[in-house]
Coordinates of N, CA and C in Angstrom, one line a residue:
Chain A
X768 N 0.8 -1.1 0.0 CA -0.1 -0.1 -0.1 C 0.9 1.2 -0.1
X769 N 0.4 2.3 -0.6 CA 1.1 3.6 -0.5 C 1.3 4.2 0.7
X770 N 2.5 4.4 1.1 CA 2.8 5.1 2.3 C 3.9 6.2 2.0
X771 N 3.8 7.2 2.9 CA 4.8 8.3 2.9 C 5.0 8.3 4.6
X772 N 6.2 8.2 4.8 CA 6.7 8.1 6.2 C 7.7 9.2 6.5
X773 N 7.4 10.2 7.4 CA 8.4 11.5 7.5 C 9.3 11.3 8.6
X774 N 10.2 11.9 8.8 CA 11.2 11.9 9.8 C 10.6 12.8 11.2
X775 N 11.2 12.6 12.2 CA 10.5 12.8 13.5 C 10.6 14.3 13.6
X776 N 10.1 14.8 15.0 CA 9.9 16.2 15.3 C 11.2 16.6 15.6
X777 N 11.3 18.0 15.3 CA 12.5 18.8 15.5 C 12.3 20.0 16.3
X778 N 13.4 20.3 17.1 CA 13.5 21.7 17.8 C 14.5 22.5 17.4
X779 N 14.4 23.6 16.7 CA 15.5 24.4 16.3 C 15.4 25.8 16.8
X780 N 16.8 26.4 17.0 CA 16.9 27.8 17.3 C 16.5 28.8 16.2
X781 N 16.3 29.8 16.3 CA 16.0 31.0 15.4 C 17.3 31.0 14.5
X782 N 17.2 31.2 13.1 CA 18.4 31.3 12.4 C 18.8 29.9 11.9
X783 N 18.5 28.9 12.6 CA 19.1 27.6 12.1 C 18.3 26.9 11.0
X784 N 18.7 25.9 10.4 CA 17.9 25.0 9.2 C 17.5 23.9 9.8
X785 N 16.4 23.5 9.0 CA 15.9 22.0 9.3 C 15.6 21.2 8.0
X786 N 15.8 20.0 8.0 CA 15.7 19.3 7.0 C 14.8 18.2 7.2
X787 N 13.6 17.9 6.5 CA 12.8 17.0 7.1 C 12.5 15.9 5.7
X788 N 12.6 14.8 6.0 CA 12.4 13.6 4.8 C 11.3 13.0 4.9
X789 N 11.0 12.4 3.8 CA 9.6 11.9 3.3 C 9.9 10.7 2.4
X790 N 9.7 9.5 3.0 CA 10.2 8.2 2.3 C 9.0 7.6 1.9
X791 N 9.0 7.4 0.5 CA 7.8 7.0 -0.1 C 7.9 5.3 -0.3
X792 N 6.7 4.7 -0.3 CA 6.7 3.2 -0.6 C 5.4 2.7 -1.2
X793 N 5.3 1.8 -1.9 CA 4.1 1.2 -2.3 C 3.6 1.6 -3.8
X794 N 4.6 2.4 -4.5 CA 4.3 2.8 -5.7 C 5.7 3.2 -6.4
X795 N 5.7 3.4 -7.7 CA 6.9 3.9 -8.5 C 7.3 5.4 -8.2
X796 N 8.2 5.5 -7.3 CA 8.5 6.8 -6.8 C 8.6 7.9 -7.8
X797 N 9.1 7.8 -8.7 CA 9.2 8.8 -9.9 C 7.9 9.0 -10.8
X798 N 6.9 8.4 -10.5 CA 5.6 8.5 -11.3 C 4.6 9.7 -10.7
X799 N 5.0 10.2 -9.5 CA 4.2 11.0 -8.9 C 4.9 12.2 -8.2
X800 N 4.5 13.4 -8.6 CA 5.1 14.5 -8.0 C 4.9 14.7 -6.5
X801 N 5.6 15.5 -5.6 CA 5.5 15.5 -4.2 C 5.4 17.0 -3.9
X802 N 4.3 17.3 -3.2 CA 4.4 18.7 -2.6 C 4.5 18.6 -1.3
X803 N 5.0 19.9 -0.6 CA 5.1 20.0 0.7 C 4.2 21.2 1.3
X804 N 3.5 20.9 2.4 CA 2.6 21.8 3.1 C 2.7 21.9 4.4
X805 N 2.6 23.1 4.9 CA 2.8 23.3 6.3 C 1.6 23.8 6.9
X806 N 1.3 23.6 8.3 CA 0.2 24.1 9.1 C 0.8 24.7 10.5
X807 N 0.7 25.9 10.6 CA 0.9 26.6 12.0 C -0.1 26.1 12.9
X808 N 0.1 26.1 14.2 CA -0.8 25.8 15.3 C -2.2 26.6 15.0
X809 N -3.2 25.9 14.8 CA -4.6 26.7 14.9 C -4.8 27.3 13.5
X810 N -3.7 27.2 12.5 CA -3.8 27.9 11.2 C -4.2 27.2 10.1
X811 N -4.5 27.8 8.9 CA -4.7 27.0 7.8 C -3.5 26.3 7.1
X812 N -3.9 25.5 6.2 CA -2.7 24.8 5.3 C -2.1 25.7 4.5
X813 N -0.8 25.7 4.3 CA 0.0 26.7 3.5 C 0.8 25.9 2.7
X814 N 0.8 26.0 1.3 CA 1.6 25.3 0.1 C 2.9 26.0 0.2
X815 N 3.8 25.0 0.3 CA 5.3 25.5 0.3 C 6.1 25.4 -1.0
X816 N 5.8 24.4 -1.8 CA 6.3 24.1 -3.0 C 6.4 22.6 -3.4
X817 N 6.8 22.2 -4.5 CA 6.7 20.9 -5.1 C 7.9 20.5 -6.0
X818 N 8.1 19.0 -6.1 CA 9.1 18.6 -6.8 C 8.6 17.6 -7.9
X819 N 9.0 18.0 -9.3 CA 8.8 16.8 -10.2 C 9.7 15.6 -9.8
X820 N 9.4 14.6 -9.3 CA 10.3 13.7 -8.7 C 11.1 12.9 -10.0
X821 N 10.3 12.9 -11.3 CA 11.2 12.3 -12.4 C 12.2 13.0 -12.7
X822 N 12.1 14.5 -12.9 CA 13.2 15.1 -13.4 C 13.8 16.2 -12.5
X823 N 13.2 16.2 -11.2 CA 13.9 17.1 -10.3 C 13.5 18.6 -10.4
X824 N 12.7 18.9 -11.2 CA 12.2 20.2 -11.5 C 11.2 20.7 -10.2
X825 N 11.4 21.8 -9.6 CA 11.0 22.2 -8.4 C 10.3 23.7 -8.7
X826 N 9.2 24.0 -7.8 CA 8.6 25.4 -7.9 C 8.4 25.7 -6.3
X827 N 8.3 26.8 -6.0 CA 8.4 27.3 -4.5 C 7.3 28.4 -4.5
X828 N 6.7 28.4 -3.2 CA 5.8 29.7 -3.0 C 6.7 30.8 -3.0
X829 N 6.1 32.0 -3.3 CA 6.8 33.3 -3.4 C 7.3 33.5 -1.9
X830 N 6.5 33.3 -1.2 CA 6.7 33.7 0.4 C 8.0 33.0 1.0
X831 N 8.4 31.8 0.4 CA 9.4 31.1 1.0 C 10.4 30.6 0.1
X832 N 10.2 31.2 -1.1 CA 11.4 30.8 -2.2 C 12.8 31.1 -2.0
X833 N 13.1 32.1 -1.1 CA 14.6 32.4 -0.7 C 15.0 31.5 0.4
X834 N 14.2 30.7 1.0 CA 14.6 29.8 2.3 C 14.4 28.4 2.2
X835 N 13.6 28.1 1.1 CA 13.1 26.7 0.9 C 13.8 25.8 -0.2
X836 N 14.1 24.7 0.1 CA 14.8 23.9 -1.1 C 14.2 22.5 -1.0
X837 N 13.5 22.0 -2.2 CA 13.1 20.6 -2.1 C 13.9 19.9 -3.0
X838 N 14.3 18.6 -2.5 CA 15.1 17.8 -3.4 C 14.6 16.3 -3.2
X839 N 15.2 15.3 -4.1 CA 14.8 13.9 -3.9 C 16.0 13.1 -4.1
X840 N 16.0 11.9 -3.6 CA 16.9 10.9 -3.9 C 16.0 9.8 -4.5
X841 N 16.1 9.7 -5.9 CA 15.4 8.6 -6.5 C 15.7 7.0 -6.1
X842 N 16.9 7.1 -5.8 CA 17.5 5.6 -5.5 C 17.0 5.1 -4.1
X843 N 16.6 6.1 -3.2 CA 16.0 5.7 -1.9 C 14.6 6.0 -1.7
X844 N 13.8 6.6 -2.7 CA 12.6 6.9 -2.8 C 12.3 7.9 -1.6
X845 N 13.1 8.9 -1.4 CA 13.0 9.9 -0.4 C 13.0 11.2 -0.9
X846 N 12.1 12.1 -0.5 CA 11.9 13.5 -0.9 C 12.3 14.2 0.3
X847 N 13.0 15.4 0.2 CA 13.3 16.3 1.2 C 12.9 17.5 1.2
X848 N 12.8 18.2 2.3 CA 12.4 19.7 2.5 C 13.4 20.3 3.3
X849 N 14.2 21.4 2.8 CA 14.9 22.1 3.7 C 14.6 23.3 3.7
X850 N 14.4 23.9 5.1 CA 14.1 25.3 5.2 C 15.1 26.0 6.2
X851 N 15.7 27.2 5.6 CA 16.7 27.8 6.3 C 16.3 29.1 7.0
X852 N 17.5 29.5 7.7 CA 16.9 30.9 8.5 C 15.7 30.9 9.1
X853 N 15.7 29.9 9.9 CA 14.2 29.7 10.7 C 13.9 30.9 11.5
X854 N 12.5 31.2 11.5 CA 12.0 32.2 12.4 C 11.0 31.4 13.4
X855 N 10.6 32.1 14.5 CA 9.5 31.7 15.5 C 8.4 31.2 14.8
X856 N 7.9 32.1 13.6 CA 6.6 31.9 12.9 C 6.8 30.6 12.0
X857 N 7.9 30.1 11.9 CA 8.1 28.7 11.0 C 7.7 27.5 11.8
X858 N 7.3 27.7 13.1 CA 6.9 26.6 14.0 C 5.5 26.1 13.4
X859 N 5.4 24.8 12.9 CA 4.4 24.3 12.2 C 4.5 22.8 12.0
X860 N 3.5 22.1 11.7 CA 3.4 20.7 11.3 C 3.9 20.7 9.8
X861 N 4.9 20.1 9.3 CA 5.2 20.0 8.0 C 4.7 18.7 7.4
X862 N 3.9 18.8 6.2 CA 3.6 17.4 5.5 C 4.1 17.4 4.0
X863 N 4.5 16.1 3.8 CA 4.6 15.9 2.4 C 3.5 15.1 1.9
X864 N 3.3 15.3 0.5 CA 2.0 14.6 -0.1 C 2.2 14.3 -1.4
X865 N 1.7 13.3 -1.9 CA 1.6 12.7 -3.3 C 0.6 13.2 -4.2
X866 N 1.0 13.6 -5.5 CA 0.0 14.1 -6.5 C -0.6 13.1 -7.2
X867 N -1.9 13.2 -7.4 CA -2.8 12.5 -8.4 C -3.2 13.5 -9.2
X868 N -3.4 13.1 -10.6 CA -3.8 14.0 -11.7 C -3.2 15.3 -11.4
X869 N -4.2 16.4 -11.5 CA -3.7 17.7 -11.8 C -3.8 18.5 -10.4
X870 N -3.0 18.0 -9.4 CA -3.0 18.8 -8.1 C -3.5 18.0 -6.9
X871 N -4.3 17.3 -7.1 CA -4.8 16.6 -6.0 C -3.8 15.6 -5.2
X872 N -3.9 16.0 -3.8 CA -2.8 15.2 -3.1 C -3.6 14.2 -2.2
X873 N -3.3 12.9 -2.9 CA -4.0 11.8 -2.3 C -3.5 11.0 -1.2
X874 N -2.2 11.1 -1.0 CA -1.7 10.5 0.1 C -0.7 11.4 0.7
X875 N -0.9 11.4 2.1 CA 0.1 12.4 2.8 C 0.8 11.6 3.9
X876 N 2.0 12.4 4.2 CA 2.8 11.7 5.4 C 2.0 12.0 6.6
X877 N 2.7 11.7 7.7 CA 2.3 11.7 9.2 C 2.2 13.2 9.6
X878 N 3.1 13.9 9.1 CA 3.4 15.3 9.5 C 4.6 15.2 10.4
X879 N 5.4 16.4 10.5 CA 6.6 16.5 11.2 C 6.5 17.8 11.9
X880 N 6.2 17.7 13.2 CA 6.2 19.1 14.1 C 7.7 19.7 14.0
X881 N 7.9 20.9 13.5 CA 9.0 21.6 13.7 C 8.9 22.8 14.7
X882 N 9.5 22.8 15.7 CA 9.4 24.0 16.7 C 10.5 24.8 16.8
X883 N 10.3 26.1 16.5 CA 11.4 27.2 16.8 C 11.4 27.9 18.0
X884 N 12.4 27.7 18.8 CA 12.4 28.3 20.0 C 13.8 28.6 20.5
X885 N 13.7 29.7 21.2 CA 15.4 30.2 21.8 C 15.3 29.4 23.1
Chain B
X142 N 0.4 36.1 -2.5 CA -1.0 35.4 -2.9 C -1.7 35.3 -1.6
X143 N -3.0 35.8 -1.7 CA -3.9 35.5 -0.5 C -4.5 34.2 -0.9
X144 N -5.0 33.8 0.5 CA -5.7 32.6 0.3 C -7.1 32.7 -0.3
X145 N -7.5 31.4 -0.7 CA -9.0 31.4 -1.4 C -9.9 31.8 -0.2
X146 N -11.1 32.3 -0.6 CA -11.9 32.7 0.5 C -12.9 31.6 0.6
X147 N -12.9 31.3 2.0 CA -14.0 30.2 2.3 C -14.7 30.8 3.7
X148 N -16.0 30.3 3.8 CA -16.7 30.8 5.0 C -16.0 30.2 6.2
X149 N -15.8 30.8 7.3 CA -15.1 30.2 8.5 C -16.0 28.9 9.0
X150 N -17.2 29.1 9.1 CA -18.0 28.0 9.4 C -19.3 27.6 8.8
X151 N -19.6 26.4 8.9 CA -20.9 26.0 8.2 C -21.5 24.9 9.3
X152 N -22.8 24.8 9.3 CA -23.3 23.7 10.2 C -24.7 23.2 9.4
X153 N -25.0 21.7 9.9 CA -26.3 21.3 9.4 C -26.6 20.1 10.3
X154 N -27.6 19.7 10.3 CA -28.2 18.5 11.0 C -27.9 17.3 10.3
X155 N -27.9 16.0 11.0 CA -27.9 14.9 10.2 C -28.7 14.6 9.2
X156 N -28.5 14.2 8.0 CA -29.4 13.9 6.9 C -29.4 15.1 6.0
X157 N -29.0 16.4 6.6 CA -29.3 17.6 5.7 C -28.0 17.6 4.7
X158 N -28.1 18.6 3.8 CA -26.9 19.0 2.9 C -26.4 20.1 3.2
X159 N -25.1 20.5 3.1 CA -24.4 21.5 3.4 C -23.5 21.8 2.1
X160 N -23.3 23.0 1.7 CA -22.4 23.5 0.5 C -21.3 24.7 1.3
X161 N -20.2 24.2 0.9 CA -18.9 25.0 1.2 C -18.5 25.7 0.1
X162 N -18.5 26.9 -0.2 CA -17.7 27.7 -1.2 C -16.5 28.1 -1.1
X163 N -15.6 28.3 -2.1 CA -14.4 28.5 -2.3 C -14.2 29.6 -3.4
X164 N -13.9 30.7 -3.0 CA -13.9 32.0 -3.9 C -12.4 32.3 -4.4
X165 N -12.1 32.4 -5.6 CA -10.8 32.8 -6.0 C -10.7 33.9 -7.0
X166 N -10.0 33.8 -8.0 CA -10.0 35.0 -9.0 C -9.7 34.2 -10.3
X167 N -9.7 35.1 -11.4 CA -9.7 34.5 -12.7 C -8.2 34.1 -12.9
X168 N -7.3 34.2 -12.0 CA -5.9 33.6 -11.9 C -5.8 32.2 -11.5
X169 N -6.9 31.7 -10.8 CA -6.9 30.4 -10.1 C -8.0 29.7 -10.5
X170 N -8.9 29.7 -9.5 CA -10.2 28.9 -9.7 C -10.9 29.1 -11.0
X171 N -11.0 30.4 -11.5 CA -11.7 30.7 -12.7 C -11.1 30.1 -14.0
X172 N -9.8 29.9 -14.0 CA -8.9 29.6 -15.2 C -8.6 28.0 -15.2
X173 N -8.7 27.5 -14.3 CA -8.1 26.1 -14.2 C -9.0 25.1 -13.4
X174 N -9.2 24.0 -14.1 CA -10.1 22.9 -13.3 C -9.0 21.9 -12.5
X175 N -8.4 22.7 -11.6 CA -7.4 22.1 -10.7 C -7.9 22.4 -9.4
X176 N -8.9 22.4 -9.1 CA -9.6 22.5 -7.7 C -9.7 21.1 -7.0
X177 N -9.2 21.3 -5.6 CA -9.2 20.0 -4.8 C -9.9 20.4 -3.5
X178 N -10.5 19.5 -2.7 CA -11.2 19.7 -1.5 C -10.5 18.6 -0.5
X179 N -10.1 19.1 0.8 CA -9.7 18.2 1.7 C -10.4 18.3 3.1
X180 N -10.6 17.2 3.6 CA -11.1 17.0 5.0 C -10.0 16.8 6.1
X181 N -10.2 17.5 7.1 CA -9.0 17.5 8.1 C -9.6 17.5 9.5
X182 N -9.8 16.2 10.2 CA -10.4 16.2 11.6 C -9.3 16.7 12.6
X183 N -9.7 17.1 13.6 CA -8.5 17.7 14.6 C -7.3 16.5 14.6
X184 N -6.0 17.3 14.6 CA -4.7 16.3 14.9 C -4.6 15.5 14.0
X185 N -5.1 15.6 12.6 CA -4.6 14.5 11.8 C -4.5 15.1 10.4
X186 N -4.0 14.3 9.5 CA -3.4 14.9 8.4 C -4.7 15.1 7.2
X187 N -4.6 16.1 6.4 CA -5.6 16.3 5.4 C -6.0 14.9 4.7
X188 N -7.2 14.9 4.2 CA -7.6 13.7 3.4 C -8.3 14.2 2.1
X189 N -7.7 13.8 0.9 CA -8.4 14.2 -0.3 C -9.8 13.8 -0.6
X190 N -10.8 14.7 -0.8 CA -12.2 14.4 -1.0 C -12.6 14.6 -2.4
X191 N -12.0 15.5 -3.1 CA -12.3 15.9 -4.5 C -11.0 16.4 -5.1
X192 N -10.9 16.0 -6.4 CA -9.9 16.7 -7.1 C -10.1 17.1 -8.4
X193 N -9.6 17.9 -9.1 CA -10.1 18.4 -10.6 C -11.5 18.7 -10.5
X194 N -11.8 19.5 -9.6 CA -13.2 20.2 -9.4 C -14.2 19.0 -8.9
X195 N -14.4 17.9 -9.7 CA -15.6 16.7 -9.7 C -15.2 15.6 -9.2
X196 N -13.8 15.2 -9.3 CA -13.5 13.8 -9.2 C -13.3 13.3 -7.8
X197 N -13.9 12.2 -7.5 CA -13.9 11.7 -6.2 C -12.8 10.6 -6.1
X198 N -11.9 10.5 -5.4 CA -11.0 9.5 -5.2 C -11.6 8.0 -4.6
X199 N -11.1 7.0 -4.9 CA -11.7 5.8 -4.7 C -11.7 5.6 -3.1
X200 N -13.0 5.3 -2.4 CA -13.2 5.3 -1.0 C -14.0 6.5 -0.4
X201 N -14.1 7.5 -1.3 CA -14.8 8.6 -0.8 C -16.3 8.5 -1.1
X202 N -16.8 8.8 -0.2 CA -18.5 8.4 -0.4 C -19.1 9.3 -1.5
X203 N -20.2 8.8 -2.4 CA -20.7 9.8 -3.1 C -21.7 10.9 -2.6
X204 N -21.7 10.8 -1.4 CA -22.3 12.1 -0.6 C -21.6 13.3 -0.8
X205 N -20.4 13.2 -1.1 CA -19.4 14.3 -1.4 C -19.3 14.6 -2.9
X206 N -19.7 15.8 -3.2 CA -19.5 16.2 -4.6 C -19.1 17.7 -4.8
X207 N -18.3 17.8 -6.0 CA -17.8 19.2 -6.3 C -18.2 19.8 -7.5
X208 N -18.3 21.2 -7.6 CA -18.5 21.8 -8.8 C -18.0 23.2 -8.9
X209 N -18.0 23.9 -9.9 CA -17.4 25.2 -10.3 C -18.3 25.9 -11.1
X210 N -18.4 27.2 -10.7 CA -19.0 28.4 -11.6 C -18.1 29.7 -11.5
X211 N -17.7 30.1 -12.7 CA -16.8 31.2 -12.7 C -15.6 31.1 -11.7
X212 N -15.4 32.1 -10.8 CA -14.3 32.0 -9.8 C -14.5 31.2 -8.5
X213 N -15.8 30.5 -8.4 CA -16.1 29.9 -7.1 C -16.2 28.4 -7.3
X214 N -15.6 27.8 -6.5 CA -15.8 26.4 -6.4 C -16.6 25.9 -5.1
X215 N -17.5 24.8 -5.2 CA -18.4 24.4 -4.1 C -18.0 23.0 -3.8
X216 N -18.1 22.7 -2.4 CA -18.1 21.2 -2.1 C -19.5 21.2 -1.5
X217 N -20.2 20.0 -1.9 CA -21.6 19.7 -1.3 C -21.4 18.5 -0.6
X218 N -22.1 18.3 0.6 CA -22.1 16.9 1.5 C -23.5 16.7 1.5
X219 N -24.0 15.8 1.0 CA -25.5 15.3 1.3 C -25.5 14.4 2.3
X220 N -26.7 14.2 2.9 CA -26.9 13.3 3.9 C -25.9 13.3 4.9
X221 N -25.8 14.4 5.5 CA -24.8 14.8 6.6 C -24.7 13.8 7.7
X222 N -23.6 13.4 7.8 CA -23.3 12.4 9.1 C -22.4 13.0 10.3
X223 N -22.5 12.2 11.4 CA -21.5 13.1 12.3 C -20.1 12.8 12.1
X224 N -19.8 11.9 11.5 CA -18.2 11.6 11.2 C -17.8 12.6 10.1
X225 N -18.6 13.5 9.5 CA -18.3 14.6 8.6 C -17.7 15.7 9.2
X226 N -18.0 15.8 10.5 CA -17.6 17.0 11.4 C -15.9 17.2 11.2
X227 N -15.4 18.2 10.6 CA -14.1 18.4 10.5 C -13.9 19.8 9.8
X228 N -12.6 20.3 9.7 CA -12.3 21.3 8.8 C -12.1 20.8 7.2
X229 N -12.6 21.9 6.6 CA -12.5 21.6 5.3 C -11.7 22.6 4.3
X230 N -10.9 22.1 3.5 CA -10.0 23.3 2.7 C -10.0 22.9 1.4
X231 N -10.1 24.1 0.5 CA -10.1 23.9 -1.0 C -8.7 24.4 -1.2
X232 N -8.2 24.0 -2.6 CA -7.0 24.3 -2.9 C -7.1 24.5 -4.7
X233 N -6.4 25.5 -5.0 CA -6.3 25.6 -6.6 C -4.9 25.8 -7.1
X234 N -4.7 25.2 -8.5 CA -3.6 25.8 -9.0 C -3.8 27.3 -9.5
X235 N -2.5 28.0 -9.3 CA -2.7 29.4 -9.7 C -1.5 29.9 -10.6
X236 N -1.8 30.6 -11.6 CA -0.7 31.0 -12.7 C 0.5 31.5 -12.1
X237 N 0.1 32.3 -11.0 CA 1.3 33.2 -10.3 C 2.3 32.6 -9.6
X238 N 1.7 31.6 -8.8 CA 2.6 31.1 -7.7 C 2.6 29.5 -7.6
X239 N 2.0 28.9 -8.4 CA 1.9 27.5 -8.0 C 0.5 27.0 -7.6
X240 N 0.4 26.9 -6.4 CA -0.8 26.5 -5.7 C -1.0 27.3 -4.2
X241 N -2.4 27.2 -4.1 CA -2.9 28.1 -3.1 C -4.0 27.4 -2.1
X242 N -3.9 27.3 -1.0 CA -5.0 26.9 -0.2 C -6.2 28.1 0.3
X243 N -7.3 27.3 0.5 CA -8.3 28.2 1.1 C -8.1 28.5 2.7
X244 N -8.9 29.3 3.3 CA -8.9 29.7 4.4 C -9.3 28.7 5.5
X245 N -10.1 27.8 5.1 CA -10.6 26.6 5.8 C -12.0 26.9 6.2
X246 N -12.7 25.9 6.4 CA -14.2 25.9 6.9 C -14.4 25.0 8.0
X247 N -14.9 25.3 9.1 CA -15.2 24.3 10.2 C -16.7 24.0 10.1
X248 N -16.7 22.7 9.8 CA -18.2 22.0 9.6 C -18.6 21.3 11.1
X249 N -19.7 21.8 11.5 CA -20.3 21.4 12.6 C -21.5 20.7 12.3
X250 N -21.6 19.3 13.0 CA -22.9 18.5 12.6 C -23.7 18.8 13.9
X251 N -24.6 19.3 13.9 CA -25.7 19.7 15.0 C -26.3 18.5 15.6

């Protein structure tokens, strides 16, 4: 069965970087794009960016494009999201999700809580 | 890019129908049939309910349906059940920045 399993919770200082992994199984990894979405406590979902897993092309939200990098390792079926220069407002649950069709996210990781605290 | 506009809350009694709207612009909802809807109970990851405006993934009950008119997409839930109580989010492709989510709507089953 399709599964996306994310790395564990992280606590970081302001200004640091965090890298969250998303290991896919149960389907051909390169056949579906991966999106990253975050949700601050009590807030709405926020789209961060996506990667075409087949060719590695990426697109990022304008708000985060200077600080976020999405990559993948096709040999290990893992996607990564790297967020730099962390701020208190980056405290959120970070999700990876697989795309079906034109933009529907049909399978989601369990979420990774990233806490930015001094 | 602002979020798509959704009502903060809707409610209905078991068995009734409710509709949640999602208003964007002619740069997103109005120009692309790439609107999705997600259900998110508290403390869980979102679940895809509708994609490409009207398509239901396998396993989603046919009580859930999607539509679009102009810059506004809608999710209709008929035969409301207690288990439908959750937050609902729409999302759309947008020519300017990629993808955008709605503000979210809390559905209460009375």
